[in-house]
Tab-separated table of C-alpha atoms in Angstrom:
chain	number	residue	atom	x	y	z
A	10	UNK	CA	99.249	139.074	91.164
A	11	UNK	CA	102.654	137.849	92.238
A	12	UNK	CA	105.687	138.638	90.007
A	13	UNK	CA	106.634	135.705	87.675
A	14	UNK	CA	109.809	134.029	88.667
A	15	UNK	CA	112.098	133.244	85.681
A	16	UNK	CA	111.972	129.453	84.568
A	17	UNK	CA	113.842	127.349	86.818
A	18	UNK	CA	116.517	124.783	85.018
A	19	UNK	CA	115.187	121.263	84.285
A	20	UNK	CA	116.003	119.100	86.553
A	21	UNK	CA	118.386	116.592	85.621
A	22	UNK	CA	117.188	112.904	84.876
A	23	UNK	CA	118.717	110.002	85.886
A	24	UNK	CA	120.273	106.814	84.409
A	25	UNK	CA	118.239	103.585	83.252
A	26	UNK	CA	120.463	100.463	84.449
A	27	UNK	CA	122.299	100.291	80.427
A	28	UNK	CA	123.697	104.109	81.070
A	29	UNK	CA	125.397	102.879	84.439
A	30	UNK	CA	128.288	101.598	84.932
A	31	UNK	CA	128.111	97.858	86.158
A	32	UNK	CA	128.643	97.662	89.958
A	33	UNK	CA	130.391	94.864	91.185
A	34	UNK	CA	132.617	94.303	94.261
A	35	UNK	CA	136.239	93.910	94.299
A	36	UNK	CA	136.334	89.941	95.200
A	37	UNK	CA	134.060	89.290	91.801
A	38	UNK	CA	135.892	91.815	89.640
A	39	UNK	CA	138.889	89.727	91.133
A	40	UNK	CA	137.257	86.499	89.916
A	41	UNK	CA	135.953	87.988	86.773
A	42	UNK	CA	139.350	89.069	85.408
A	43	UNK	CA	141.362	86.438	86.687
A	44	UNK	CA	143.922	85.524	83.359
A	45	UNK	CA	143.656	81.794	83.916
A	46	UNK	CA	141.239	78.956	85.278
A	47	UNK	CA	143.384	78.593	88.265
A	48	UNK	CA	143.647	82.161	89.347
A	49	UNK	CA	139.789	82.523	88.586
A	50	UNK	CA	139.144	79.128	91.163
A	51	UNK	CA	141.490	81.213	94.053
A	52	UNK	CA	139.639	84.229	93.575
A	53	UNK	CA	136.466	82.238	94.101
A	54	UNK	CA	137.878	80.751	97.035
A	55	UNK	CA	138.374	84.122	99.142
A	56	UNK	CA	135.441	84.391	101.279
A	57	UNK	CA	134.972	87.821	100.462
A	58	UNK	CA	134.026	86.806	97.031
A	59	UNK	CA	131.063	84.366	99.041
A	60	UNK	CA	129.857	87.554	101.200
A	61	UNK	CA	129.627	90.186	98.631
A	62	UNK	CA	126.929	87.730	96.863
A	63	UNK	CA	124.420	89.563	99.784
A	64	UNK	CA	125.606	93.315	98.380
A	65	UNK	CA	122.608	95.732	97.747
A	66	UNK	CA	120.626	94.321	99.549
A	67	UNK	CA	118.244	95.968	102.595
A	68	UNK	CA	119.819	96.159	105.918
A	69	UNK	CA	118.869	93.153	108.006
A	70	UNK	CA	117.888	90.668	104.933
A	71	UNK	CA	121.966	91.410	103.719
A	72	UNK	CA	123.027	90.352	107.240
A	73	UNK	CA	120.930	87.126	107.015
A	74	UNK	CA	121.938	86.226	103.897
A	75	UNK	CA	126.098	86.646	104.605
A	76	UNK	CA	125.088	83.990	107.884
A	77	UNK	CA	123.368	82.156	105.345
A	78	UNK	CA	126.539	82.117	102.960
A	79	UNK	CA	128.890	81.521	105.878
A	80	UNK	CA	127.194	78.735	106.887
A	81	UNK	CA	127.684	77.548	102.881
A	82	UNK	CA	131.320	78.685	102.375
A	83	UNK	CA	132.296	74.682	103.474
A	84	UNK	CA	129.887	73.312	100.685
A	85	UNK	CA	131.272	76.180	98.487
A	86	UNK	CA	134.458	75.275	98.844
A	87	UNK	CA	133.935	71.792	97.816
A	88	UNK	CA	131.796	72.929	94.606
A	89	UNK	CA	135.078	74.976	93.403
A	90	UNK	CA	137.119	72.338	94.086
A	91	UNK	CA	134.723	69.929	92.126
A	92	UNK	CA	134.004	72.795	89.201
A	93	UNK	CA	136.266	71.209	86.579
A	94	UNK	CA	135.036	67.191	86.700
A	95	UNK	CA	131.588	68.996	86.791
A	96	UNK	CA	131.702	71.192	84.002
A	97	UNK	CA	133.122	68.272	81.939
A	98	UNK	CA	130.261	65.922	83.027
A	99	UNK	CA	127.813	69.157	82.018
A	100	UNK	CA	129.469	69.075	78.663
A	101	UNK	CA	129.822	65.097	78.114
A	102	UNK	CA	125.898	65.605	78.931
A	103	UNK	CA	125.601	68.366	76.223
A	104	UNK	CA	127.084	66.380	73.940
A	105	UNK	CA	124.687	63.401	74.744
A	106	UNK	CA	121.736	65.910	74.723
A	107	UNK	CA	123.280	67.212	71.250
A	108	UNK	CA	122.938	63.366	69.616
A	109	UNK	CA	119.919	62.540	70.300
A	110	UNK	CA	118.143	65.554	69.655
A	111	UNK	CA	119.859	65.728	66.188
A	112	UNK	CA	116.546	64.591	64.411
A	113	UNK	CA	114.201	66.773	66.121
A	114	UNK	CA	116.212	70.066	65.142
A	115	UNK	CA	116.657	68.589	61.173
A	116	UNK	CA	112.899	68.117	61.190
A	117	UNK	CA	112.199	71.603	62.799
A	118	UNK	CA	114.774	73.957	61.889
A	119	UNK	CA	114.405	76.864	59.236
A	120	UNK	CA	111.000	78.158	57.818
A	121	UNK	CA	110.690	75.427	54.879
B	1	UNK	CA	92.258	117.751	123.388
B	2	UNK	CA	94.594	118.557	121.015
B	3	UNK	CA	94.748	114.916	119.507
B	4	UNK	CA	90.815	114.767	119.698
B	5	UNK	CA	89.985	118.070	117.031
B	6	UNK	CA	89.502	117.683	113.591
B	7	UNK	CA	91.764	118.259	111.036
B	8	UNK	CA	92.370	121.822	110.122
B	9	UNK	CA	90.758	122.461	106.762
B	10	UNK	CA	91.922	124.348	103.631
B	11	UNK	CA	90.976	124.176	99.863
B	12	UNK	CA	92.383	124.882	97.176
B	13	UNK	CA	90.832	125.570	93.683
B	14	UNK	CA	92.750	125.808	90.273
B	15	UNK	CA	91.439	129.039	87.874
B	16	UNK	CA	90.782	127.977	84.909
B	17	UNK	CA	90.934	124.166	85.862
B	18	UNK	CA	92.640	123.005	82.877
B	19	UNK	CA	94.071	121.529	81.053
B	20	UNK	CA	97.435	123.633	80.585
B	21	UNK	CA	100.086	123.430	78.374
B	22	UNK	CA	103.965	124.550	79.021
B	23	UNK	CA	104.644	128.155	79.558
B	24	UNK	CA	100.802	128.581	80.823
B	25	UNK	CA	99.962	130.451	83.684
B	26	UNK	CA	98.233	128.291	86.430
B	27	UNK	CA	96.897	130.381	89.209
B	28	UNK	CA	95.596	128.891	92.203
B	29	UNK	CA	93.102	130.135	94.899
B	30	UNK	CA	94.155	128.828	98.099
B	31	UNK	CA	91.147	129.369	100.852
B	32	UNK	CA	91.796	129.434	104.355
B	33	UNK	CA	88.172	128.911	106.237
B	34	UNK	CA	89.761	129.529	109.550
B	35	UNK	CA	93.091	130.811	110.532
B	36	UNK	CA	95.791	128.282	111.520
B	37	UNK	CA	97.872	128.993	114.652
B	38	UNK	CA	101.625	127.213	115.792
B	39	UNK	CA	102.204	127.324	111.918
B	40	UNK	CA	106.067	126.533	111.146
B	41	UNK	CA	105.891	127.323	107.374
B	42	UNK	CA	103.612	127.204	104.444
B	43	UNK	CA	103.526	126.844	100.952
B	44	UNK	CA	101.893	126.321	98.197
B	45	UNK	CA	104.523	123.466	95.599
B	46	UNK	CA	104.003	122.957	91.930
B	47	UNK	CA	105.401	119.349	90.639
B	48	UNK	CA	104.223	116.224	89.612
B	49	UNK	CA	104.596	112.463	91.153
B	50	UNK	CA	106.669	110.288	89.129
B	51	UNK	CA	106.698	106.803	88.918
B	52	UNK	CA	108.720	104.148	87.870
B	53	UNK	CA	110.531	100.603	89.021
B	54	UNK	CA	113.274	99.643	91.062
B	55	UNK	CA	115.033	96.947	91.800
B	56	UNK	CA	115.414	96.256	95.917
B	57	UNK	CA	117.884	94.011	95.701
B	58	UNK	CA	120.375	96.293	94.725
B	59	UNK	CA	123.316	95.212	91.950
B	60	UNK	CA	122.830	91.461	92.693
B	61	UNK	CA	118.984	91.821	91.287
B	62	UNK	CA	117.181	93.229	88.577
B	63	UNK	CA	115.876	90.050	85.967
B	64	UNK	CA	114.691	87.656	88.454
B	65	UNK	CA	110.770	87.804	89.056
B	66	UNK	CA	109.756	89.582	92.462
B	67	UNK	CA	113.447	91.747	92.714
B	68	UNK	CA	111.495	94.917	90.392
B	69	UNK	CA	109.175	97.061	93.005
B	70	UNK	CA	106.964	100.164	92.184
B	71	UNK	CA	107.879	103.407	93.647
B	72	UNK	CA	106.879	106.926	93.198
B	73	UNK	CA	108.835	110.226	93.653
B	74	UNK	CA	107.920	113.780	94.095
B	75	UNK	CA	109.406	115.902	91.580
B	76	UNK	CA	109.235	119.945	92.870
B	77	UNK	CA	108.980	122.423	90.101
B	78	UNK	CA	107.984	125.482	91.715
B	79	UNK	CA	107.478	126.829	94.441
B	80	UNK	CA	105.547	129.798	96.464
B	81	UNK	CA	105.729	130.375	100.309
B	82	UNK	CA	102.686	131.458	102.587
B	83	UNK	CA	102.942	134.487	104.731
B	84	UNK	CA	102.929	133.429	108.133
B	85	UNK	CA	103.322	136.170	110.589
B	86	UNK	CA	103.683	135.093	114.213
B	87	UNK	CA	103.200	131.695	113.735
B	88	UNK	CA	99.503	132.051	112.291
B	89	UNK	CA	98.270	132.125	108.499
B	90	UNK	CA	95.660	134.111	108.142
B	91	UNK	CA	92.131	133.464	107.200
B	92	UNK	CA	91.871	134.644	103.456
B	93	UNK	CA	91.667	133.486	99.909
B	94	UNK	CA	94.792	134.113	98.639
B	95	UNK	CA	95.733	133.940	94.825
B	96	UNK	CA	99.211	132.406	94.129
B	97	UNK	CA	100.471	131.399	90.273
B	98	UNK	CA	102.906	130.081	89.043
B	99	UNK	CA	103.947	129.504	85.547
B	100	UNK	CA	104.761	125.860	83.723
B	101	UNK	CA	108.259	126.139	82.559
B	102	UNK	CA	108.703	125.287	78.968
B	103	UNK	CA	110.253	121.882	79.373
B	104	UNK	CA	107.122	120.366	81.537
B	105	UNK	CA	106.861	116.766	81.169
B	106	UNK	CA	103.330	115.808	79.621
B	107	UNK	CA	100.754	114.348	82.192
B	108	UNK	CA	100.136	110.241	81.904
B	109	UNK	CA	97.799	108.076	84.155
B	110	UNK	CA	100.400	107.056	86.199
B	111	UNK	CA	103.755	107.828	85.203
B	112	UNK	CA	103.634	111.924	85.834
B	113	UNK	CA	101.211	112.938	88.014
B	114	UNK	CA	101.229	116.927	88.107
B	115	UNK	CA	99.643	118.033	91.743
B	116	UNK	CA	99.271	121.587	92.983
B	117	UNK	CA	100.430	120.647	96.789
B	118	UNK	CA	99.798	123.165	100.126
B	119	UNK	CA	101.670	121.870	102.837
B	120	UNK	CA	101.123	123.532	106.230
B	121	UNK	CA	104.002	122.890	108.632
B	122	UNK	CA	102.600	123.172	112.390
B	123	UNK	CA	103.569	121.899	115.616
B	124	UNK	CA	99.830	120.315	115.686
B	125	UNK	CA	98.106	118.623	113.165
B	126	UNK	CA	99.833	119.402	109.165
B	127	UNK	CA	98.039	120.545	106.833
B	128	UNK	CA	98.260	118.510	103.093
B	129	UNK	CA	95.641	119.061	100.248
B	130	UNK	CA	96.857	117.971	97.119
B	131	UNK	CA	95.384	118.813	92.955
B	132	UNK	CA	95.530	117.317	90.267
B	133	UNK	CA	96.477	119.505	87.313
B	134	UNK	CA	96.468	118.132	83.197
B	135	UNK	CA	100.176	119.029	81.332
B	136	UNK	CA	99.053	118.645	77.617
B	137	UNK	CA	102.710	118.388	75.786
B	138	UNK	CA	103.505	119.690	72.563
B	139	UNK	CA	104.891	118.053	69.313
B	140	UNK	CA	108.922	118.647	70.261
B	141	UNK	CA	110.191	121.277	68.161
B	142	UNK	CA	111.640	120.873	65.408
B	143	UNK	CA	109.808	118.105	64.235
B	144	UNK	CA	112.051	114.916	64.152
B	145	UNK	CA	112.283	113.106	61.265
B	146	UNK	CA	112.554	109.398	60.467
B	147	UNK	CA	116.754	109.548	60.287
B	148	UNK	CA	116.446	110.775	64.366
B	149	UNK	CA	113.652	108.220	64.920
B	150	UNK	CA	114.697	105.001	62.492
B	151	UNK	CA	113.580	101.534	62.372
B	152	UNK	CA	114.863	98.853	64.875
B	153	UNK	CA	115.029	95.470	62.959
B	154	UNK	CA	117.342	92.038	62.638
B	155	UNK	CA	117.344	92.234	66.463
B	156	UNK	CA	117.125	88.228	66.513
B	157	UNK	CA	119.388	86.375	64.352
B	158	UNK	CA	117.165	83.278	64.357
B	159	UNK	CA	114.696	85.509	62.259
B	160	UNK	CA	115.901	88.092	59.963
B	161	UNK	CA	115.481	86.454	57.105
B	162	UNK	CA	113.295	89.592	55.827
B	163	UNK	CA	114.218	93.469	54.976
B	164	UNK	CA	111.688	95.591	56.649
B	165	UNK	CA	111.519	99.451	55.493
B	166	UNK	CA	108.500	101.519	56.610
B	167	UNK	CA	107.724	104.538	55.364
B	168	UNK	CA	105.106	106.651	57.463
B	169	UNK	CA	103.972	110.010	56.081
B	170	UNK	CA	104.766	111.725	59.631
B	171	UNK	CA	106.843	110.918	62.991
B	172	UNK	CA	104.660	112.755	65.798
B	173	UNK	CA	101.302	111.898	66.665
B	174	UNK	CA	98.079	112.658	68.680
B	175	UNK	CA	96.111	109.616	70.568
B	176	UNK	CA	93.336	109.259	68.299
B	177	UNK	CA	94.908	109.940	65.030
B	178	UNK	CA	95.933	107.391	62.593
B	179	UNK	CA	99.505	106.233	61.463
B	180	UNK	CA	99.341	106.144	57.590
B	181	UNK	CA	101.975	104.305	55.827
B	182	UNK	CA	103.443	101.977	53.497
B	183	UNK	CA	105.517	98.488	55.111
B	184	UNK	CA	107.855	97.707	52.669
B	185	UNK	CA	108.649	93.476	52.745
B	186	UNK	CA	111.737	91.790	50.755
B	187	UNK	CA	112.588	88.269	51.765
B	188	UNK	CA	116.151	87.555	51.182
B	189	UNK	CA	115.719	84.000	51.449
B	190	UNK	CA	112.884	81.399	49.265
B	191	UNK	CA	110.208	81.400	51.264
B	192	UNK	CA	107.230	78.409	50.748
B	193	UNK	CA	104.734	79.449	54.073
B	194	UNK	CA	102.135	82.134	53.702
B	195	UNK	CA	102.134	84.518	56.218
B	196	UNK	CA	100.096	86.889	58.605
B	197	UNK	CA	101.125	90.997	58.316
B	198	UNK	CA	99.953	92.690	61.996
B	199	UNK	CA	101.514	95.286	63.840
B	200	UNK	CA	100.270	97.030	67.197
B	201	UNK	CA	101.712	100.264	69.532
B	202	UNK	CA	104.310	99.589	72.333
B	203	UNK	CA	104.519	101.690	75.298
B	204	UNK	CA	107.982	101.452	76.501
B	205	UNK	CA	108.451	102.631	80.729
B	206	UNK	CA	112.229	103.535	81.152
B	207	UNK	CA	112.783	103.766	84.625
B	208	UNK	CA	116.105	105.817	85.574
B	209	UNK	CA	115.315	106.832	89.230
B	210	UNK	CA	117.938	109.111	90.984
B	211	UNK	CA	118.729	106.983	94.076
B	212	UNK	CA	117.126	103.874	93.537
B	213	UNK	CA	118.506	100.968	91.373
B	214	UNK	CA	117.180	100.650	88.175
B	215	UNK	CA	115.857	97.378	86.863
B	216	UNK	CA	117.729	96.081	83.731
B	217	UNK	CA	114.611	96.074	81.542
B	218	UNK	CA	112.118	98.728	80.781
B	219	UNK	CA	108.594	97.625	81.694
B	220	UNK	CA	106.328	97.216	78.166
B	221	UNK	CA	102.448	97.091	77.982
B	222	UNK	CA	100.869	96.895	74.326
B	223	UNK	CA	97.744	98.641	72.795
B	224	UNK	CA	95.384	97.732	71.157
B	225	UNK	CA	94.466	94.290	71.714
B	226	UNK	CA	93.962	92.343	69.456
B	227	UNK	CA	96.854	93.980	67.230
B	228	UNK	CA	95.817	94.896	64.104
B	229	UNK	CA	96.262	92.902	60.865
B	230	UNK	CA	98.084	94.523	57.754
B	231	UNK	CA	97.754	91.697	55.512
B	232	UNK	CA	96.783	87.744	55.401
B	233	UNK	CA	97.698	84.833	53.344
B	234	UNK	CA	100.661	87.421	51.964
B	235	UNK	CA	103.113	85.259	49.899
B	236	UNK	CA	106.708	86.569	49.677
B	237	UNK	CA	108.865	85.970	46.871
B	238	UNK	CA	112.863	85.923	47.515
B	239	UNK	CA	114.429	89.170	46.431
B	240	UNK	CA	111.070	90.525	45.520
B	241	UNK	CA	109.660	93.967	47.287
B	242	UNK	CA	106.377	93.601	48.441
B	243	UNK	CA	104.249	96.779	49.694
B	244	UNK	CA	102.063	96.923	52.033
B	245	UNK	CA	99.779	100.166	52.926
B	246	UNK	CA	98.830	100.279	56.458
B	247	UNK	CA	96.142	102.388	58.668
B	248	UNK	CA	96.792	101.939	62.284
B	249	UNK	CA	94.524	103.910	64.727
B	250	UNK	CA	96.164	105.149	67.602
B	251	UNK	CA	93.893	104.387	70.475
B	252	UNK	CA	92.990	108.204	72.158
B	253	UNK	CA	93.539	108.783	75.697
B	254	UNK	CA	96.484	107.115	75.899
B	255	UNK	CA	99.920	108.497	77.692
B	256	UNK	CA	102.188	111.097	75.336
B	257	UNK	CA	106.051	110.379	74.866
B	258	UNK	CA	107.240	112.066	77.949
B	259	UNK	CA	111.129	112.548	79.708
B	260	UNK	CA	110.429	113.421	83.734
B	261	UNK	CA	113.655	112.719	86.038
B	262	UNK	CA	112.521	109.421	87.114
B	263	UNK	CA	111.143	107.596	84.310
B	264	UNK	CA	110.270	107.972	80.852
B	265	UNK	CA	107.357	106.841	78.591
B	266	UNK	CA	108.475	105.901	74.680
B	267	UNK	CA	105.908	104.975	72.265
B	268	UNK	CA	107.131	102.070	68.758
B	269	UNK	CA	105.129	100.530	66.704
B	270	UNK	CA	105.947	97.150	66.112
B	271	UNK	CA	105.543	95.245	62.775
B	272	UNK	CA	105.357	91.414	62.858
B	273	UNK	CA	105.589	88.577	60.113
B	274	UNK	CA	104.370	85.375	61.263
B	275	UNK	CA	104.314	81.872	58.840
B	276	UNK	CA	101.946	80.211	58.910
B	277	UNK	CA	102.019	76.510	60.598
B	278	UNK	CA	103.324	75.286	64.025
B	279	UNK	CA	106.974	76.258	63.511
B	280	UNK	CA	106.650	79.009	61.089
B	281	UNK	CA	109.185	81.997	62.680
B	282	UNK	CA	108.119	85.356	63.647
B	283	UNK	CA	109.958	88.111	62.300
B	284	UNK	CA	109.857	91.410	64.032
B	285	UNK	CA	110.406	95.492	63.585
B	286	UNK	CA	109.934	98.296	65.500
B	287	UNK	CA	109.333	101.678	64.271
B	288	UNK	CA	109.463	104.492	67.246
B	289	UNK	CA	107.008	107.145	66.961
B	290	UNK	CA	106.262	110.587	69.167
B	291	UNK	CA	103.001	110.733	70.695
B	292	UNK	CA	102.437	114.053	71.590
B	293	UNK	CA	98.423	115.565	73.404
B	294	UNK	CA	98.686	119.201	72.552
């Protein structure tokens, strides 16, 4: 019979994706803290911002997908410059969607 | 020739074959029909597989369908190395035991996997023989009680229009047994619908692996099915308690509450008030419980 080795420590367990920190890049926390709409917009414009979309990714399908976002960053750039007249057509929509669904949430809202 | 013999064979044989509980002795007989030459090392590894989900998309993924993958680790425990003496290991039975450290993880279909493991290191053909070995877990000590373990309700504002409080007579259970208890129901709003009383068992699989990404939600699987009603036709009354007994049979053979390093199994039972008609809104509570096989 072999001598009986004392207890080893238990092993230490790791973190479920809520006890992490968030991981994001510096060009989106740049974006994501930007003070105004304007500074946000310029942060979004730095191609570094486009590439780090691909982060954490495998090797090979992260490559592909930064040529794929290169070959984007034009059309990207034109989406950021349209993002204002497009978020207030979204919300003129909204508000369109709002009206004239106004009598199917009376007659379905709340438990009575 | 070399690539043309067979495999080298060894077996190995568990005494008594189980199942074992933390702090038991597990002794192993590890048989050697024929001695194995150009050996680089050899042991004999205690430990279980563990698994659980990533994400392989890294930070960017983790909700979307198809980013979550399952993966398994090995998780050493102990450890016991063969005597090789010039590069051979003898032709023997030899006896080699180890001992389950206190904090051993309970064994689950598929989440921990304990394995007695002999890996042969040679410059020809390896030699791998792998065991499966049953962890029965304890109740944790001390007992928790229902302020460590209490109930998870109001999580959707849309409906919370009820006050669930449950009262169970214990926290820790055994598959097989049943959960005894009282639901206790007061609507704080008037309430006109009837409504349906069930509840069922959720098996919650945290995955934290070491040096994967985890996904953002823990995979859930529910037993049994169909849930089980509590009540029918039950008519609340605003401001009024109404109390429910309850018998809920905990289906045996399933997996115990169990912590390993790479994911972790967590056991609720969840209560659920549904109105009755097309829109009537489901209100829901969760009450965790221990389930413990020893």
């Amino acid at each position: 019979m072999h001598p009986v080795a004392p207890e080893p420590p238990r092993p230490e367990r790791g973190r479920t994706a809520g006890e992490r920190p968030r991981e994001v890049s510096e060009a989106q926390q740049a974006v994501e803290t930007a003070p105004t709409w304007t500074a946000r917009a310029i942060a979004a414009l730095n191609p570094r911002f486009l590439l780090s979309q691909a982060d954490g990714y495998p090797v090979g399908i992260k490559q592909f997908l930064q040529f794929c976002l290169v070959l984007v960053y034009p059309a990207w750039l034109f989406c950021v410059l349209l993002y204002w007249p497009l978020w207030v057509i979204g919300k003129v929509l909204e508000g369109i969607l709002w009206v004239l669904f106004w009598p199917v949430r009376a007659a379905f809202s709340g438990r009575r | 020739m070399g690539l043309l013999r067979r495999a080298p064979r060894a077996d190995l044989r568990l005494e008594p074959p189980g199942p074992y509980r933390a702090t038991d002795m597990v002794s192993v007989a590890v048989t050697l029909p024929e001695a194995l030459d150009a050996v680089v090392s050899a042991r004999v590894e205690l430990g279980y597989v563990n698994e659980f989900r990533y994400v392989w998309t890294g930070a960017a993924g983790g909700s979307n369908p198809g980013t979550a993958k399952d993966g398994e680790a090995w998780v050493q425990v102990l450890e016991e190395p063969l005597p090789v003496t010039a590069g051979v290991l003898a032709a023997e039975t030899r006896l080699v035991t180890f001992r389950l450290p206190s904090w051993s993880p309970g064994s689950s279909e598929r989440a921990v996997r304990w394995q007695v493991r002999l890996r042969v290191d040679r410059r020809g053909r390896d030699v791998a023989v792998d065991v499966p070995l049953e962890v029965l877990v304890a109740a944790p000590e001390p007992t928790p009680d229902r302020h460590d373990l209490p109930l998870v309700q109001g999580e959707r504002a849309s409906a919370n229009s009820i006050a669930f409080d449950v009262t169970t007579e214990r926290t820790c259970y055994r598959p097989g047994d049943q959960v005894r208890g009282v639901l206790g129901l007061t609507a704080r709003e008037p309430v006109t619908r009837t409504a349906l009383v069930a509840a069922w068992f959720q098996k919650l699989h945290l995955s934290h692996p070491l040096d994967k990404q985890p996904p953002a939600q823990p995979s859930e699987s529910f037993t049994p099915r169909p849930m089980i009603d509590i009540a029918k036709d039950v008519q609340l009354v605003a401001e009024q308690r109404v109390e429910l007994p309850f018998v809920l049979p905990l289906p045996a053979g399933i997996d115990p509450t169990t912590e390993a390093v790479h994911s972790s199994l967590t056991w609720n039972i969840e209560f659920k008030v549904e109105f009755s008609g097309l829109t009537g809104a489901i209100e829901r509570a969760q009450l965790p419980i221990v389930v413990h096989t020893d």
